[in-house]
Tab-separated table of C-alpha atoms (C1' of nucleotides) in Angstrom:
chain	number	residue	atom	x	y	z
R	1	UNK	CA	151.376	-161.454	71.719
R	2	UNK	CA	149.334	-164.630	72.095
R	3	UNK	CA	146.602	-162.666	73.821
R	4	UNK	CA	144.020	-165.178	72.681
R	5	UNK	CA	146.021	-168.146	73.972
R	6	UNK	CA	146.458	-166.447	77.343
R	7	UNK	CA	142.738	-165.850	77.687
R	8	UNK	CA	141.962	-169.431	76.741
R	9	UNK	CA	144.420	-170.699	79.295
R	10	UNK	CA	142.851	-168.508	81.952
R	11	UNK	CA	139.353	-169.715	81.104
R	12	UNK	CA	140.549	-173.317	81.129
R	13	UNK	CA	142.074	-172.901	84.577
R	14	UNK	CA	138.959	-171.144	85.881
R	15	UNK	CA	136.698	-173.962	84.693
R	16	UNK	CA	138.821	-176.588	86.435
R	17	UNK	CA	139.083	-174.444	89.560
R	18	UNK	CA	135.325	-173.917	89.771
R	19	UNK	CA	134.648	-177.611	89.054
R	20	UNK	CA	137.093	-178.660	91.780
R	21	UNK	CA	135.383	-176.278	94.162
R	22	UNK	CA	131.760	-177.149	93.517
R	23	UNK	CA	132.283	-180.881	93.007
R	24	UNK	CA	133.879	-181.181	96.439
R	25	UNK	CA	130.892	-179.295	97.796
R	26	UNK	CA	128.035	-180.974	95.915
R	27	UNK	CA	129.556	-184.175	94.560
R	28	UNK	CA	130.865	-184.788	91.054
R	29	UNK	CA	127.307	-185.115	89.747
R	30	UNK	CA	126.029	-182.175	91.753
R	31	UNK	CA	126.971	-179.393	89.330
R	32	UNK	CA	125.697	-178.831	85.804
R	33	UNK	CA	127.898	-177.462	83.049
R	34	UNK	CA	125.500	-174.572	82.523
R	35	UNK	CA	125.772	-173.277	86.103
R	36	UNK	CA	129.484	-173.989	86.149
R	37	UNK	CA	130.229	-171.984	83.007
R	38	UNK	CA	128.062	-169.122	84.225
R	39	UNK	CA	130.123	-168.991	87.434
R	40	UNK	CA	133.241	-168.789	85.313
R	41	UNK	CA	131.702	-165.931	83.354
R	42	UNK	CA	131.263	-167.801	80.077
R	43	UNK	CA	128.302	-169.287	78.237
R	44	UNK	CA	127.934	-173.019	78.549
R	45	UNK	CA	128.370	-173.884	74.872
R	46	UNK	CA	131.959	-172.702	75.160
R	47	UNK	CA	132.792	-175.587	77.457
R	48	UNK	CA	133.648	-177.816	74.506
R	49	UNK	CA	136.475	-175.561	73.361
R	50	UNK	CA	138.195	-176.848	76.527
R	51	UNK	CA	137.079	-180.416	77.185
R	52	UNK	CA	135.860	-183.256	74.990
R	53	UNK	CA	133.303	-184.301	77.605
R	54	UNK	CA	132.123	-183.739	81.140
R	55	UNK	CA	134.005	-186.866	82.235
R	56	UNK	CA	137.232	-185.290	81.054
R	57	UNK	CA	136.524	-182.295	83.278
R	58	UNK	CA	135.877	-184.526	86.279
R	59	UNK	CA	139.282	-186.147	85.788
R	60	UNK	CA	140.943	-182.724	85.482
R	61	UNK	CA	139.133	-181.438	88.564
R	62	UNK	CA	140.238	-184.435	90.645
R	63	UNK	CA	143.831	-183.817	89.613
R	64	UNK	CA	143.419	-180.188	90.687
R	65	UNK	CA	141.923	-181.167	94.073
R	66	UNK	CA	144.883	-183.352	94.915
R	67	UNK	CA	147.304	-180.584	93.949
R	68	UNK	CA	145.877	-178.648	96.889
R	69	UNK	CA	146.371	-181.663	99.160
R	70	UNK	CA	149.926	-182.068	97.886
R	71	UNK	CA	150.628	-178.437	98.756
R	72	UNK	CA	149.491	-179.180	102.297
R	73	UNK	CA	151.804	-182.173	102.480
R	74	UNK	CA	154.689	-180.046	101.222
R	75	UNK	CA	153.988	-177.496	103.890
R	76	UNK	CA	153.879	-179.893	106.834
R	77	UNK	CA	155.415	-183.242	105.996
R	78	UNK	CA	158.378	-182.689	103.711
R	79	UNK	CA	160.809	-180.508	105.631
R	80	UNK	CA	161.357	-179.781	109.328
R	81	UNK	CA	160.849	-181.980	112.380
R	82	UNK	CA	158.699	-184.958	111.346
R	83	UNK	CA	156.836	-185.224	114.671
R	84	UNK	CA	156.059	-181.516	114.835
R	85	UNK	CA	155.082	-181.497	111.159
R	86	UNK	CA	152.762	-184.457	111.547
R	87	UNK	CA	151.232	-182.916	114.670
R	88	UNK	CA	150.409	-179.743	112.722
R	89	UNK	CA	149.258	-181.702	109.690
R	90	UNK	CA	146.759	-183.601	111.833
R	91	UNK	CA	145.528	-180.362	113.412
R	92	UNK	CA	145.014	-178.862	109.994
R	93	UNK	CA	143.516	-181.891	108.260
R	94	UNK	CA	141.042	-182.411	111.098
R	95	UNK	CA	140.296	-178.745	111.780
R	96	UNK	CA	136.767	-177.397	112.084
R	97	UNK	CA	137.518	-174.949	109.252
R	98	UNK	CA	138.122	-177.909	106.940
R	99	UNK	CA	134.884	-179.513	108.103
R	100	UNK	CA	132.950	-176.379	107.232
R	101	UNK	CA	134.717	-175.896	103.910
R	102	UNK	CA	134.936	-179.101	101.908
R	103	UNK	CA	135.136	-176.957	98.760
R	104	UNK	CA	138.734	-176.058	99.518
R	105	UNK	CA	139.841	-179.194	101.363
R	106	UNK	CA	141.202	-182.641	100.607
R	107	UNK	CA	138.782	-184.562	98.349
R	108	UNK	CA	139.257	-187.873	100.147
R	109	UNK	CA	136.583	-187.301	102.830
R	110	UNK	CA	134.095	-185.745	100.404
R	111	UNK	CA	134.413	-187.852	97.256
R	112	UNK	CA	135.859	-191.300	98.031
R	113	UNK	CA	132.647	-193.335	97.725
R	114	UNK	CA	131.942	-191.636	94.405
R	115	UNK	CA	135.514	-192.354	93.328
R	116	UNK	CA	134.946	-196.047	93.964
R	117	UNK	CA	132.155	-195.899	91.353
R	118	UNK	CA	134.288	-194.153	88.747
R	119	UNK	CA	136.286	-195.757	85.979
R	120	UNK	CA	139.274	-194.748	83.873
R	121	UNK	CA	141.449	-191.724	84.466
R	122	UNK	CA	139.315	-190.140	87.198
R	123	UNK	CA	139.426	-193.318	89.281
R	124	UNK	CA	143.145	-193.822	88.760
R	125	UNK	CA	143.943	-190.239	89.706
R	126	UNK	CA	141.879	-190.452	92.841
R	127	UNK	CA	143.558	-193.680	93.855
R	128	UNK	CA	146.977	-192.186	93.119
R	129	UNK	CA	146.054	-189.141	95.218
R	130	UNK	CA	145.265	-191.333	98.204
R	131	UNK	CA	148.610	-193.069	97.775
R	132	UNK	CA	150.433	-189.712	97.859
R	133	UNK	CA	148.904	-188.854	101.229
R	134	UNK	CA	149.610	-192.318	102.591
R	135	UNK	CA	153.236	-192.248	101.452
R	136	UNK	CA	153.827	-188.838	103.008
R	137	UNK	CA	152.433	-189.917	106.379
R	138	UNK	CA	154.410	-193.169	106.267
R	139	UNK	CA	157.619	-191.244	105.605
R	140	UNK	CA	157.020	-189.073	108.675
R	141	UNK	CA	156.266	-192.078	110.867
R	142	UNK	CA	159.434	-193.823	109.686
R	143	UNK	CA	161.477	-190.697	110.452
R	144	UNK	CA	159.907	-190.709	113.915
R	145	UNK	CA	161.195	-194.229	114.391
R	146	UNK	CA	157.802	-195.889	114.715
R	147	UNK	CA	157.212	-199.570	114.033
R	148	UNK	CA	155.679	-200.690	110.730
R	149	UNK	CA	155.183	-197.134	109.443
R	150	UNK	CA	153.425	-198.286	106.256
R	151	UNK	CA	150.569	-200.011	108.063
R	152	UNK	CA	150.347	-197.382	110.754
R	153	UNK	CA	150.134	-194.658	108.111
R	154	UNK	CA	147.261	-196.499	106.418
R	155	UNK	CA	145.492	-196.795	109.741
R	156	UNK	CA	145.964	-193.094	110.507
R	157	UNK	CA	144.764	-192.040	107.061
R	158	UNK	CA	141.697	-194.271	107.418
R	159	UNK	CA	140.874	-192.660	110.740
R	160	UNK	CA	141.386	-189.119	109.505
R	161	UNK	CA	139.331	-189.681	106.360
R	162	UNK	CA	136.549	-191.371	108.329
R	163	UNK	CA	136.568	-188.742	111.059
R	164	UNK	CA	136.175	-185.800	108.676
R	165	UNK	CA	133.513	-187.617	106.668
R	166	UNK	CA	131.427	-188.475	109.728
R	167	UNK	CA	131.983	-185.100	111.401
R	168	UNK	CA	130.376	-183.543	108.333
R	169	UNK	CA	127.302	-185.739	108.699
R	170	UNK	CA	126.613	-184.693	112.297
R	171	UNK	CA	123.516	-182.529	112.576
R	172	UNK	CA	123.526	-181.313	116.160
R	173	UNK	CA	125.226	-177.927	116.679
R	174	UNK	CA	128.801	-178.339	117.875
R	175	UNK	CA	128.789	-182.104	117.419
R	176	UNK	CA	130.957	-182.054	114.309
R	177	UNK	CA	133.615	-179.954	116.007
R	178	UNK	CA	133.522	-182.278	119.008
R	179	UNK	CA	134.042	-185.373	116.873
R	180	UNK	CA	137.056	-183.762	115.258
R	181	UNK	CA	138.548	-182.901	118.644
R	182	UNK	CA	138.183	-186.550	119.651
R	183	UNK	CA	139.787	-187.686	116.392
R	184	UNK	CA	142.743	-185.323	116.707
R	185	UNK	CA	143.379	-186.452	120.276
R	186	UNK	CA	143.061	-190.129	119.474
R	187	UNK	CA	145.315	-190.030	116.429
R	188	UNK	CA	147.981	-187.983	118.210
R	189	UNK	CA	147.821	-190.220	121.238
R	190	UNK	CA	148.444	-193.401	119.348
R	191	UNK	CA	151.378	-191.817	117.523
R	192	UNK	CA	152.879	-190.565	120.799
R	193	UNK	CA	152.350	-186.994	119.657
R	194	UNK	CA	150.126	-185.846	122.541
R	195	UNK	CA	153.101	-184.574	124.575
R	196	UNK	CA	153.855	-182.060	121.817
R	197	UNK	CA	150.590	-180.268	122.486
R	198	UNK	CA	151.693	-179.017	125.894
R	199	UNK	CA	154.603	-176.877	124.678
H	1	UNK	CA	90.909	-211.243	103.328
H	2	UNK	CA	92.780	-207.980	102.743
H	3	UNK	CA	94.431	-209.488	99.705
H	4	UNK	CA	94.876	-206.066	98.184
H	5	UNK	CA	96.459	-204.614	101.325
H	6	UNK	CA	98.861	-207.555	101.520
H	7	UNK	CA	99.986	-207.035	97.942
H	8	UNK	CA	100.467	-203.321	98.487
H	9	UNK	CA	102.533	-203.985	101.576
H	10	UNK	CA	104.696	-206.433	99.671
H	11	UNK	CA	105.232	-203.969	96.826
H	12	UNK	CA	106.061	-201.220	99.318
H	13	UNK	CA	108.679	-203.373	101.020
H	14	UNK	CA	110.153	-204.441	97.668
H	15	UNK	CA	110.552	-200.832	96.535
H	16	UNK	CA	112.390	-199.897	99.732
H	17	UNK	CA	114.490	-203.048	99.553
H	18	UNK	CA	115.529	-202.422	95.960
H	19	UNK	CA	116.207	-198.738	96.673
H	20	UNK	CA	118.359	-199.636	99.684
H	21	UNK	CA	120.252	-202.097	97.512
H	22	UNK	CA	120.911	-199.973	94.459
H	23	UNK	CA	121.476	-196.701	96.308
H	24	UNK	CA	124.254	-198.269	98.352
H	25	UNK	CA	125.725	-199.492	95.070
H	26	UNK	CA	125.291	-196.425	92.854
H	27	UNK	CA	124.625	-193.597	95.306
H	28	UNK	CA	121.270	-192.116	96.262
H	29	UNK	CA	121.139	-190.222	92.951
H	30	UNK	CA	122.394	-193.154	90.943
H	31	UNK	CA	119.061	-194.930	90.373
H	32	UNK	CA	116.025	-193.649	88.515
H	33	UNK	CA	112.487	-194.437	89.622
H	34	UNK	CA	111.747	-196.020	86.257
H	35	UNK	CA	114.546	-198.591	86.506
H	36	UNK	CA	113.802	-199.143	90.171
H	37	UNK	CA	110.110	-199.903	89.646
H	38	UNK	CA	110.942	-202.183	86.731
H	39	UNK	CA	113.275	-204.178	89.000
H	40	UNK	CA	110.415	-204.498	91.477
H	41	UNK	CA	108.159	-205.761	88.686
H	42	UNK	CA	105.856	-202.734	88.568
H	43	UNK	CA	105.447	-199.801	86.195
H	44	UNK	CA	106.991	-196.579	87.341
H	45	UNK	CA	103.802	-194.508	87.580
H	46	UNK	CA	102.728	-196.765	90.429
H	47	UNK	CA	105.500	-195.417	92.612
H	48	UNK	CA	103.273	-192.600	93.861
H	49	UNK	CA	100.771	-194.995	95.403
H	50	UNK	CA	103.595	-195.640	97.908
H	51	UNK	CA	105.612	-192.449	98.356
H	52	UNK	CA	104.818	-188.762	98.052
H	53	UNK	CA	108.207	-188.078	96.481
H	54	UNK	CA	111.582	-189.549	95.661
H	55	UNK	CA	113.051	-187.851	98.739
H	56	UNK	CA	110.632	-189.767	100.912
H	57	UNK	CA	111.898	-193.012	99.408
H	58	UNK	CA	115.505	-192.039	100.094
H	59	UNK	CA	114.646	-191.490	103.761
H	60	UNK	CA	112.860	-194.863	103.902
H	61	UNK	CA	115.762	-196.607	102.180
H	62	UNK	CA	118.284	-195.151	104.620
H	63	UNK	CA	116.199	-196.413	107.510
H	64	UNK	CA	116.167	-199.843	105.874
H	65	UNK	CA	119.940	-199.849	105.364
H	66	UNK	CA	120.589	-199.189	109.024
H	67	UNK	CA	118.220	-201.958	110.033
H	68	UNK	CA	120.695	-204.334	108.375
H	69	UNK	CA	123.552	-202.748	110.312
H	70	UNK	CA	121.565	-202.996	113.537
H	71	UNK	CA	121.045	-206.703	112.895
H	72	UNK	CA	124.812	-207.068	112.625
H	73	UNK	CA	125.272	-205.275	115.912
H	74	UNK	CA	122.703	-207.524	117.570
H	75	UNK	CA	124.537	-210.563	116.316
H	76	UNK	CA	128.005	-209.570	117.528
H	77	UNK	CA	127.856	-206.818	120.115
H	78	UNK	CA	124.809	-207.337	122.296
H	79	UNK	CA	125.232	-210.731	123.925
H	80	UNK	CA	128.220	-212.931	124.636
H	81	UNK	CA	131.811	-212.052	125.449
H	82	UNK	CA	132.378	-208.386	124.495
H	83	UNK	CA	136.007	-208.858	123.342
H	84	UNK	CA	135.204	-211.919	121.246
H	85	UNK	CA	132.106	-210.210	119.841
H	86	UNK	CA	134.005	-207.079	118.905
H	87	UNK	CA	136.784	-209.153	117.347
H	88	UNK	CA	134.265	-210.905	115.119
H	89	UNK	CA	132.405	-207.678	114.401
H	90	UNK	CA	135.621	-206.080	113.142
H	91	UNK	CA	136.378	-209.122	110.989
H	92	UNK	CA	132.933	-208.951	109.463
H	93	UNK	CA	132.698	-205.195	109.024
H	94	UNK	CA	136.114	-205.069	107.355
H	95	UNK	CA	135.795	-208.282	105.356
H	96	UNK	CA	136.596	-208.488	101.667
H	97	UNK	CA	133.051	-209.745	101.008
H	98	UNK	CA	131.705	-206.484	102.382
H	99	UNK	CA	134.128	-204.518	100.212
H	100	UNK	CA	132.887	-206.331	97.124
H	101	UNK	CA	129.228	-206.004	98.091
H	102	UNK	CA	128.326	-202.520	99.267
H	103	UNK	CA	124.745	-203.208	98.181
H	104	UNK	CA	124.207	-205.398	101.221
H	105	UNK	CA	126.546	-203.738	103.695
H	106	UNK	CA	126.555	-200.872	106.168
H	107	UNK	CA	125.739	-197.588	104.386
H	108	UNK	CA	128.293	-195.545	106.350
H	109	UNK	CA	131.263	-196.249	104.063
H	110	UNK	CA	129.242	-195.899	100.865
H	111	UNK	CA	126.943	-192.932	101.535
H	112	UNK	CA	128.331	-190.697	104.291
H	113	UNK	CA	129.538	-187.822	102.101
H	114	UNK	CA	126.183	-187.798	100.347
H	115	UNK	CA	124.463	-187.854	103.721
H	116	UNK	CA	126.340	-184.706	104.723
H	117	UNK	CA	124.670	-182.970	101.765
H	118	UNK	CA	121.178	-184.172	102.688
H	119	UNK	CA	118.607	-182.315	104.743
H	120	UNK	CA	115.580	-183.282	106.820
H	121	UNK	CA	114.604	-186.812	107.683
H	122	UNK	CA	117.169	-188.576	105.511
H	123	UNK	CA	120.021	-186.657	107.110
H	124	UNK	CA	118.714	-187.179	110.639
H	125	UNK	CA	118.246	-190.889	110.112
H	126	UNK	CA	121.723	-191.282	108.736
H	127	UNK	CA	123.198	-189.399	111.649
H	128	UNK	CA	121.156	-191.468	114.089
H	129	UNK	CA	122.363	-194.630	112.364
H	130	UNK	CA	125.974	-193.642	112.891
H	131	UNK	CA	125.223	-193.014	116.569
H	132	UNK	CA	123.787	-196.507	116.934
H	133	UNK	CA	126.992	-198.099	115.677
H	134	UNK	CA	129.120	-195.837	117.850
H	135	UNK	CA	127.077	-196.570	120.962
H	136	UNK	CA	127.292	-200.320	120.412
H	137	UNK	CA	131.078	-200.254	120.009
H	138	UNK	CA	131.453	-197.987	123.065
H	139	UNK	CA	129.383	-200.395	125.137
H	140	UNK	CA	131.675	-203.283	124.196
H	141	UNK	CA	134.811	-201.278	124.962
H	142	UNK	CA	133.413	-200.289	128.358
H	143	UNK	CA	132.599	-203.933	129.120
H	144	UNK	CA	136.175	-204.786	128.178
H	145	UNK	CA	137.371	-202.298	130.791
H	146	UNK	CA	139.098	-199.917	128.366
H	147	UNK	CA	139.759	-196.264	129.155
H	148	UNK	CA	137.513	-193.550	127.722
H	149	UNK	CA	135.366	-195.998	125.734
H	150	UNK	CA	133.298	-193.221	124.129
H	151	UNK	CA	136.245	-191.539	122.444
H	152	UNK	CA	137.941	-194.791	121.592
H	153	UNK	CA	134.732	-196.075	119.994
H	154	UNK	CA	134.524	-192.946	117.825
H	155	UNK	CA	138.134	-193.424	116.790
H	156	UNK	CA	137.550	-197.080	115.903
H	157	UNK	CA	134.412	-196.295	113.932
H	158	UNK	CA	136.248	-193.543	112.032
H	159	UNK	CA	138.992	-195.964	111.121
H	160	UNK	CA	136.633	-198.742	110.053
H	161	UNK	CA	134.492	-196.394	107.950
H	162	UNK	CA	137.559	-194.823	106.347
H	163	UNK	CA	139.229	-198.175	105.721
H	164	UNK	CA	136.258	-199.672	103.905
H	165	UNK	CA	135.697	-196.513	101.884
H	166	UNK	CA	139.312	-196.290	100.736
H	167	UNK	CA	139.646	-200.038	100.177
H	168	UNK	CA	136.794	-199.713	97.694
H	169	UNK	CA	138.626	-196.993	95.770
H	170	UNK	CA	141.769	-199.085	95.239
H	171	UNK	CA	142.181	-200.117	91.612
H	172	UNK	CA	145.069	-202.559	91.656
H	173	UNK	CA	144.055	-206.214	91.956
H	174	UNK	CA	144.312	-207.425	95.545
H	175	UNK	CA	145.081	-203.975	96.914
H	176	UNK	CA	141.633	-203.496	98.457
H	177	UNK	CA	141.824	-206.800	100.310
H	178	UNK	CA	145.307	-205.925	101.526
H	179	UNK	CA	144.184	-202.561	102.904
H	180	UNK	CA	141.392	-204.270	104.815
H	181	UNK	CA	143.807	-206.784	106.316
H	182	UNK	CA	145.952	-203.898	107.527
H	183	UNK	CA	142.913	-202.133	108.980
H	184	UNK	CA	141.662	-205.233	110.823
H	185	UNK	CA	145.117	-205.829	112.330
H	186	UNK	CA	145.595	-202.208	113.340
H	187	UNK	CA	142.176	-201.843	114.945
H	188	UNK	CA	142.451	-205.115	116.836
H	189	UNK	CA	145.954	-204.296	117.967
H	190	UNK	CA	145.041	-201.003	119.517
H	191	UNK	CA	142.105	-202.579	121.308
H	192	UNK	CA	144.279	-205.373	122.652
H	193	UNK	CA	142.287	-207.879	120.628
H	194	UNK	CA	145.160	-209.309	118.568
H	195	UNK	CA	145.823	-212.106	121.051
H	196	UNK	CA	142.318	-213.460	120.400
H	197	UNK	CA	143.248	-214.270	116.806
H	198	UNK	CA	145.650	-217.047	117.808
H	199	UNK	CA	143.112	-219.319	119.458
O	1	DT	C1'	151.762	-148.799	58.849
O	2	DG	C1'	147.955	-150.622	56.262
O	3	DT	C1'	145.012	-154.049	54.075
O	4	DA	C1'	143.012	-158.738	53.279
O	5	DC	C1'	142.265	-162.968	54.924
O	6	DA	C1'	142.393	-166.919	58.460
O	7	DT	C1'	141.748	-168.567	62.991
O	8	DC	C1'	139.228	-169.949	66.830
O	9	DA	C1'	137.419	-168.875	71.871
O	10	DG	C1'	133.250	-167.968	72.965
O	11	DT	C1'	127.989	-167.183	71.948
O	12	DG	C1'	123.400	-168.655	72.131
O	13	DA	C1'	119.966	-171.510	70.333
O	14	DA	C1'	118.695	-176.111	69.485
O	15	DC	C1'	119.027	-181.217	70.013
O	16	DG	C1'	117.613	-185.689	72.115
O	17	DC	C1'	117.308	-187.868	76.447
O	18	DG	C1'	116.134	-189.368	81.018
O	19	DC	C1'	114.472	-187.524	85.003
O	20	DG	C1'	110.569	-186.909	88.725
O	21	DT	C1'	105.867	-186.145	88.694
O	22	DT	C1'	100.918	-186.147	87.086
O	23	DC	C1'	96.833	-188.182	85.490
O	24	DA	C1'	92.954	-190.598	83.183
O	25	DC	C1'	92.066	-195.127	83.207
O	26	DT	C1'	91.637	-200.355	84.381
O	27	DG	C1'	90.254	-204.321	86.616
O	28	DA	C1'	90.838	-207.168	90.600
O	29	DT	C1'	89.334	-206.774	95.233
O	30	DG	C1'	86.232	-205.326	98.837
O	31	DT	C1'	81.567	-203.851	100.679
O	32	DA	C1'	76.485	-203.566	101.110
O	33	DC	C1'	72.235	-205.523	100.798
G	1	DT	C1'	74.883	-217.078	97.112
G	2	DG	C1'	74.230	-213.344	94.011
G	3	DT	C1'	74.141	-208.632	92.321
G	4	DA	C1'	75.466	-203.669	92.172
G	5	DC	C1'	78.511	-200.449	93.359
G	6	DA	C1'	82.944	-198.443	95.460
G	7	DT	C1'	87.772	-198.612	96.120
G	8	DC	C1'	92.381	-198.175	94.856
G	9	DA	C1'	97.095	-200.509	93.479
G	10	DG	C1'	98.920	-200.415	89.478
G	11	DT	C1'	99.139	-199.071	84.246
G	12	DG	C1'	101.003	-196.439	80.629
G	13	DA	C1'	101.172	-192.207	78.363
G	14	DA	C1'	102.183	-187.491	78.862
G	15	DC	C1'	104.185	-183.370	81.210
G	16	DG	C1'	107.888	-179.855	81.949
G	17	DC	C1'	112.576	-179.582	83.077
G	18	DG	C1'	117.528	-179.667	83.209
G	19	DC	C1'	121.032	-182.295	81.532
G	20	DG	C1'	125.266	-183.058	78.236
G	21	DT	C1'	126.237	-182.231	73.660
G	22	DT	C1'	126.119	-180.064	68.926
G	23	DC	C1'	126.419	-176.390	65.759
G	24	DA	C1'	126.067	-172.194	62.868
G	25	DC	C1'	127.726	-168.006	63.809
G	26	DT	C1'	130.543	-163.758	65.594
G	27	DG	C1'	134.179	-160.755	66.185
G	28	DA	C1'	138.519	-159.996	68.382
G	29	DT	C1'	143.025	-161.640	67.503
G	30	DG	C1'	146.712	-163.293	64.601
G	31	DT	C1'	149.169	-163.799	60.061
G	32	DA	C1'	150.848	-162.554	55.387
G	33	DC	C1'	152.281	-159.363	52.255
DNA sequence: TGTACATCAGTGAACGCGCGTTCACTGATGTAC
DNA sequence: TGTACATCAGTGAACGCGCGTTCACTGATGTAC
């Protein structure tokens, strides 16, 4: 049977899921365990049947966040035409939907400065997550035959991360969406991808 | 005389200064009023002779942080040759010293995601601060005769903000400095500034 | 299949702690005459 | 210049609150025979 084990596993996954969600939205310090466990439908004392400490949860949540980003990479950057894939990846990564929903988007634009203040496993996982994105972009650029794909990929990732971060800060209505449009155009243009948009 | 007023003014400035320092280092939520007032050499109850609330201090500190950035802009981007000024601005903004000392650097790479979660004055000031940097870069690009300086300036600011943020996350020794070198080269290259480096 | 006991995910109350904020008080500074 | 009173930046203790963590307990699930 293992009915108990199955329920525990489900609870465990739900806690991580909810942490990944609300920490991207409010920052890693922005959610209390009490609220979090209530959202999962459990009482907050039960948390310690799953994690030894809050820090351990943060590390688990970061891992979970990058799994979502990895899925995105798999969708756009692993198979198919590299130029077309990268074009679509950029459109997705810098979409207005992503701007409005950090809770289900790549953690890099929402949590990087916090990550730079972390230590141990959480920090390492975040850093490793960034490397995964960089490597995937570099691979596409190399397949496209571009010069120095490693450096160019870094540059592109910097711009995309910065663009989403700053687009989220904009207060004026429509300004965030406008900044993202600029970023998409600029990134595509310098990768020679702008012609693809006219098909 | 106004000896009392002078002392109050000094204390007020010290509180903002220390807040601007430690909030860039640890995040706006990363410093308590008690520790902060101790660093200023006062007891923490005295805080409320200067600010109505902690939020008010955050707004004041953000204003202070951008004053430092504005000074940087004045130094590099207002007078003199625009290309040379921008070249030096990029070198400074993306220097390894800045990476190692967020406490005395531009708040954009260290606090933007937090800013996107703020409301009211603090949020508006942060957003206005970003605009100041963007406008200054755009002005230089226009003076250099580049196409669509507004969009290009956004793109460059995105990349610089993202580069510094991610360089600070890197764990491996020397990796952060390396990422910044890449970013400086890439930004200069796409602005046609790389030739200036050989003088 | 039925009974007796063991396990352990989850409950819910309590813990100490640091937080932002309040407040009665102090004593140096400032004002009035 | 001297005296009496007012001001108020700063003190230091206390406040309620939410935090992460602990713990005695429960009762459904699992195991042994």
